[in-house]
Amino acid sequence: QVQLVESGGGLVQPGGSLRLSCTASGRERFNIGIMGWYRQAPGKERELVARHSRGGSTMYADSVKGRFTISRDTAKNRMYLQMISLKPEDTAVYYCYARTDISSEVYWGQGSQVTVSS
């Protein structure tokens, strides 16, 4: 089992910055391969924002390239999403996820509200 706890959401003005954190715990945390972030805006489907593999490769949605940076501290079982130049359309609930290598089980965080508004 893996438990994911998120922190760092909030209200920010357009052009501002926020950093989300996701901390993994549980006995399967050492088997996590891929970690990433999805988001879901009101009335829209959940979309992949960014992901980070164990080996260090990353991918980003086109809508956040150049503005968001995903990083991972394996020693602390923690993942971050640094968001800059935030736009109102970035407003959503952000969910971290983790997928284990062996069983391919997927685990989710509780969700963090990010609101970009003046």
mmCIF file of C-alpha atoms in Angstrom:
data_model
loop_
_atom_site.group_PDB
_atom_site.id
_atom_site.type_symbol
_atom_site.label_atom_id
_atom_site.label_comp_id
_atom_site.label_asym_id
_atom_site.label_seq_id
_atom_site.Cartn_x
_atom_site.Cartn_y
_atom_site.Cartn_z
ATOM 1 C CA GLN A 1 0.000 0.000 0.000
ATOM 2 C CA VAL A 2 1.031 3.590 -0.652
ATOM 3 C CA GLN A 3 -0.447 6.674 0.966
ATOM 4 C CA LEU A 4 -0.017 10.048 -0.710
ATOM 5 C CA VAL A 5 -0.469 13.318 1.148
ATOM 6 C CA GLU A 6 -0.500 16.602 -0.709
ATOM 7 C CA SER A 7 0.129 20.131 0.461
ATOM 8 C CA GLY A 8 0.666 23.583 -0.975
ATOM 9 C CA GLY A 9 -2.505 24.530 -2.771
ATOM 10 C CA GLY A 10 -4.226 27.861 -2.361
ATOM 11 C CA LEU A 11 -5.353 31.106 -3.928
ATOM 12 C CA VAL A 12 -2.941 33.091 -6.075
ATOM 13 C CA GLN A 13 -3.231 36.009 -8.454
ATOM 14 C CA PRO A 14 -2.619 35.585 -12.177
ATOM 15 C CA GLY A 15 1.100 35.580 -12.837
ATOM 16 C CA GLY A 16 1.830 34.248 -9.367
ATOM 17 C CA SER A 17 3.519 31.066 -8.222
ATOM 18 C CA LEU A 18 2.705 28.072 -6.068
ATOM 19 C CA ARG A 19 4.465 24.853 -5.187
ATOM 20 C CA LEU A 20 2.612 21.622 -4.554
ATOM 21 C CA SER A 21 4.156 18.790 -2.586
ATOM 22 C CA CYS A 22 3.220 15.133 -2.429
ATOM 23 C CA THR A 23 4.703 12.814 0.188
ATOM 24 C CA ALA A 24 4.501 9.054 -0.124
ATOM 25 C CA SER A 25 4.405 6.614 2.771
ATOM 26 C CA GLY A 26 3.568 2.969 3.212
ATOM 27 C CA ARG A 27 5.473 -0.221 2.662
ATOM 28 C CA GLU A 28 5.214 -0.103 -1.138
ATOM 29 C CA ARG A 29 6.679 3.403 -1.413
ATOM 30 C CA PHE A 30 10.050 1.967 -2.392
ATOM 31 C CA ASN A 31 8.438 0.287 -5.396
ATOM 32 C CA ILE A 32 7.074 3.510 -6.868
ATOM 33 C CA GLY A 33 8.141 3.944 -10.464
ATOM 34 C CA ILE A 34 6.217 6.852 -11.887
ATOM 35 C CA MET A 35 4.827 9.799 -9.931
ATOM 36 C CA GLY A 36 2.895 12.650 -11.391
ATOM 37 C CA TRP A 37 0.140 15.194 -11.215
ATOM 38 C CA TYR A 38 -3.311 15.325 -12.714
ATOM 39 C CA ARG A 39 -5.786 18.156 -12.412
ATOM 40 C CA GLN A 40 -9.513 18.496 -12.781
ATOM 41 C CA ALA A 41 -11.304 21.767 -13.373
ATOM 42 C CA PRO A 42 -15.042 22.165 -12.767
ATOM 43 C CA GLY A 43 -17.025 20.556 -15.551
ATOM 44 C CA LYS A 44 -13.942 19.117 -17.206
ATOM 45 C CA GLU A 45 -12.281 15.729 -17.311
ATOM 46 C CA ARG A 46 -9.192 14.975 -15.288
ATOM 47 C CA GLU A 47 -6.061 15.699 -17.326
ATOM 48 C CA LEU A 48 -2.432 14.744 -16.924
ATOM 49 C CA VAL A 49 -0.269 17.727 -16.030
ATOM 50 C CA ALA A 50 3.169 16.199 -15.585
ATOM 51 C CA ARG A 51 4.877 12.976 -14.630
ATOM 52 C CA HIS A 52 8.306 11.921 -13.448
ATOM 53 C CA SER A 53 9.798 8.483 -13.855
ATOM 54 C CA ARG A 54 12.129 6.811 -11.394
ATOM 55 C CA GLY A 55 14.954 7.273 -13.897
ATOM 56 C CA GLY A 56 14.392 11.011 -14.037
ATOM 57 C CA SER A 57 12.595 11.503 -17.321
ATOM 58 C CA THR A 58 9.716 13.963 -17.281
ATOM 59 C CA MET A 59 6.801 14.903 -19.469
ATOM 60 C CA TYR A 60 4.429 17.847 -19.403
ATOM 61 C CA ALA A 61 1.115 18.761 -20.878
ATOM 62 C CA ASP A 62 1.513 21.342 -23.634
ATOM 63 C CA SER A 63 -0.556 23.806 -21.653
ATOM 64 C CA VAL A 64 1.991 23.947 -18.804
ATOM 65 C CA LYS A 65 5.308 23.545 -20.606
ATOM 66 C CA GLY A 66 7.748 26.261 -19.632
ATOM 67 C CA ARG A 67 5.683 27.223 -16.590
ATOM 68 C CA PHE A 68 5.499 24.093 -14.439
ATOM 69 C CA THR A 69 8.396 21.998 -13.214
ATOM 70 C CA ILE A 70 8.037 18.562 -11.683
ATOM 71 C CA SER A 71 10.760 17.240 -9.423
ATOM 72 C CA ARG A 72 11.258 14.346 -7.107
ATOM 73 C CA ASP A 73 13.293 13.715 -3.978
ATOM 74 C CA THR A 74 13.534 9.943 -3.856
ATOM 75 C CA ALA A 75 15.305 9.911 -0.498
ATOM 76 C CA LYS A 76 12.372 11.765 1.077
ATOM 77 C CA ASN A 77 9.716 9.978 -1.004
ATOM 78 C CA ARG A 78 8.477 13.387 -2.041
ATOM 79 C CA MET A 79 7.455 14.994 -5.295
ATOM 80 C CA TYR A 80 6.954 18.643 -6.127
ATOM 81 C CA LEU A 81 5.193 20.679 -8.758
ATOM 82 C CA GLN A 82 6.549 24.195 -9.044
ATOM 83 C CA MET A 83 4.083 26.391 -10.870
ATOM 84 C CA ILE A 84 4.928 29.872 -12.135
ATOM 85 C CA SER A 85 3.155 32.383 -14.357
ATOM 86 C CA LEU A 86 -0.140 30.919 -13.254
ATOM 87 C CA LYS A 87 -3.226 31.614 -15.323
ATOM 88 C CA PRO A 88 -6.922 31.508 -14.414
ATOM 89 C CA GLU A 89 -7.253 28.424 -16.599
ATOM 90 C CA ASP A 90 -4.859 26.609 -14.253
ATOM 91 C CA THR A 91 -7.594 26.696 -11.617
ATOM 92 C CA ALA A 92 -8.395 23.105 -10.697
ATOM 93 C CA VAL A 93 -8.054 20.438 -8.069
ATOM 94 C CA TYR A 94 -4.601 18.929 -8.438
ATOM 95 C CA TYR A 95 -4.054 15.256 -7.620
ATOM 96 C CA CYS A 96 -0.745 13.542 -7.209
ATOM 97 C CA TYR A 97 -0.485 9.901 -8.179
ATOM 98 C CA ALA A 98 2.038 7.123 -7.935
ATOM 99 C CA ARG A 99 2.321 3.865 -9.802
ATOM 100 C CA THR A 100 4.320 0.969 -8.462
ATOM 101 C CA ASP A 101 6.728 -0.846 -10.729
ATOM 102 C CA ILE A 102 5.927 -4.474 -9.993
ATOM 103 C CA SER A 103 2.155 -4.558 -9.603
ATOM 104 C CA SER A 104 1.361 -1.346 -11.529
ATOM 105 C CA GLU A 105 -0.999 -0.316 -8.753
ATOM 106 C CA VAL A 106 -1.990 3.335 -8.923
ATOM 107 C CA TYR A 107 -2.492 5.431 -5.812
ATOM 108 C CA TRP A 108 -3.929 8.930 -5.479
ATOM 109 C CA GLY A 109 -3.521 11.870 -3.168
ATOM 110 C CA GLN A 110 -6.466 13.639 -1.601
ATOM 111 C CA GLY A 111 -6.410 16.575 -4.008
ATOM 112 C CA SER A 112 -5.307 20.181 -3.562
ATOM 113 C CA GLN A 113 -7.335 23.144 -4.718
ATOM 114 C CA VAL A 114 -5.425 25.690 -6.787
ATOM 115 C CA THR A 115 -7.336 28.856 -7.588
ATOM 116 C CA VAL A 116 -5.879 31.536 -9.827
ATOM 117 C CA SER A 117 -7.930 34.684 -9.588
ATOM 118 C CA SER A 118 -7.561 38.409 -9.086
#
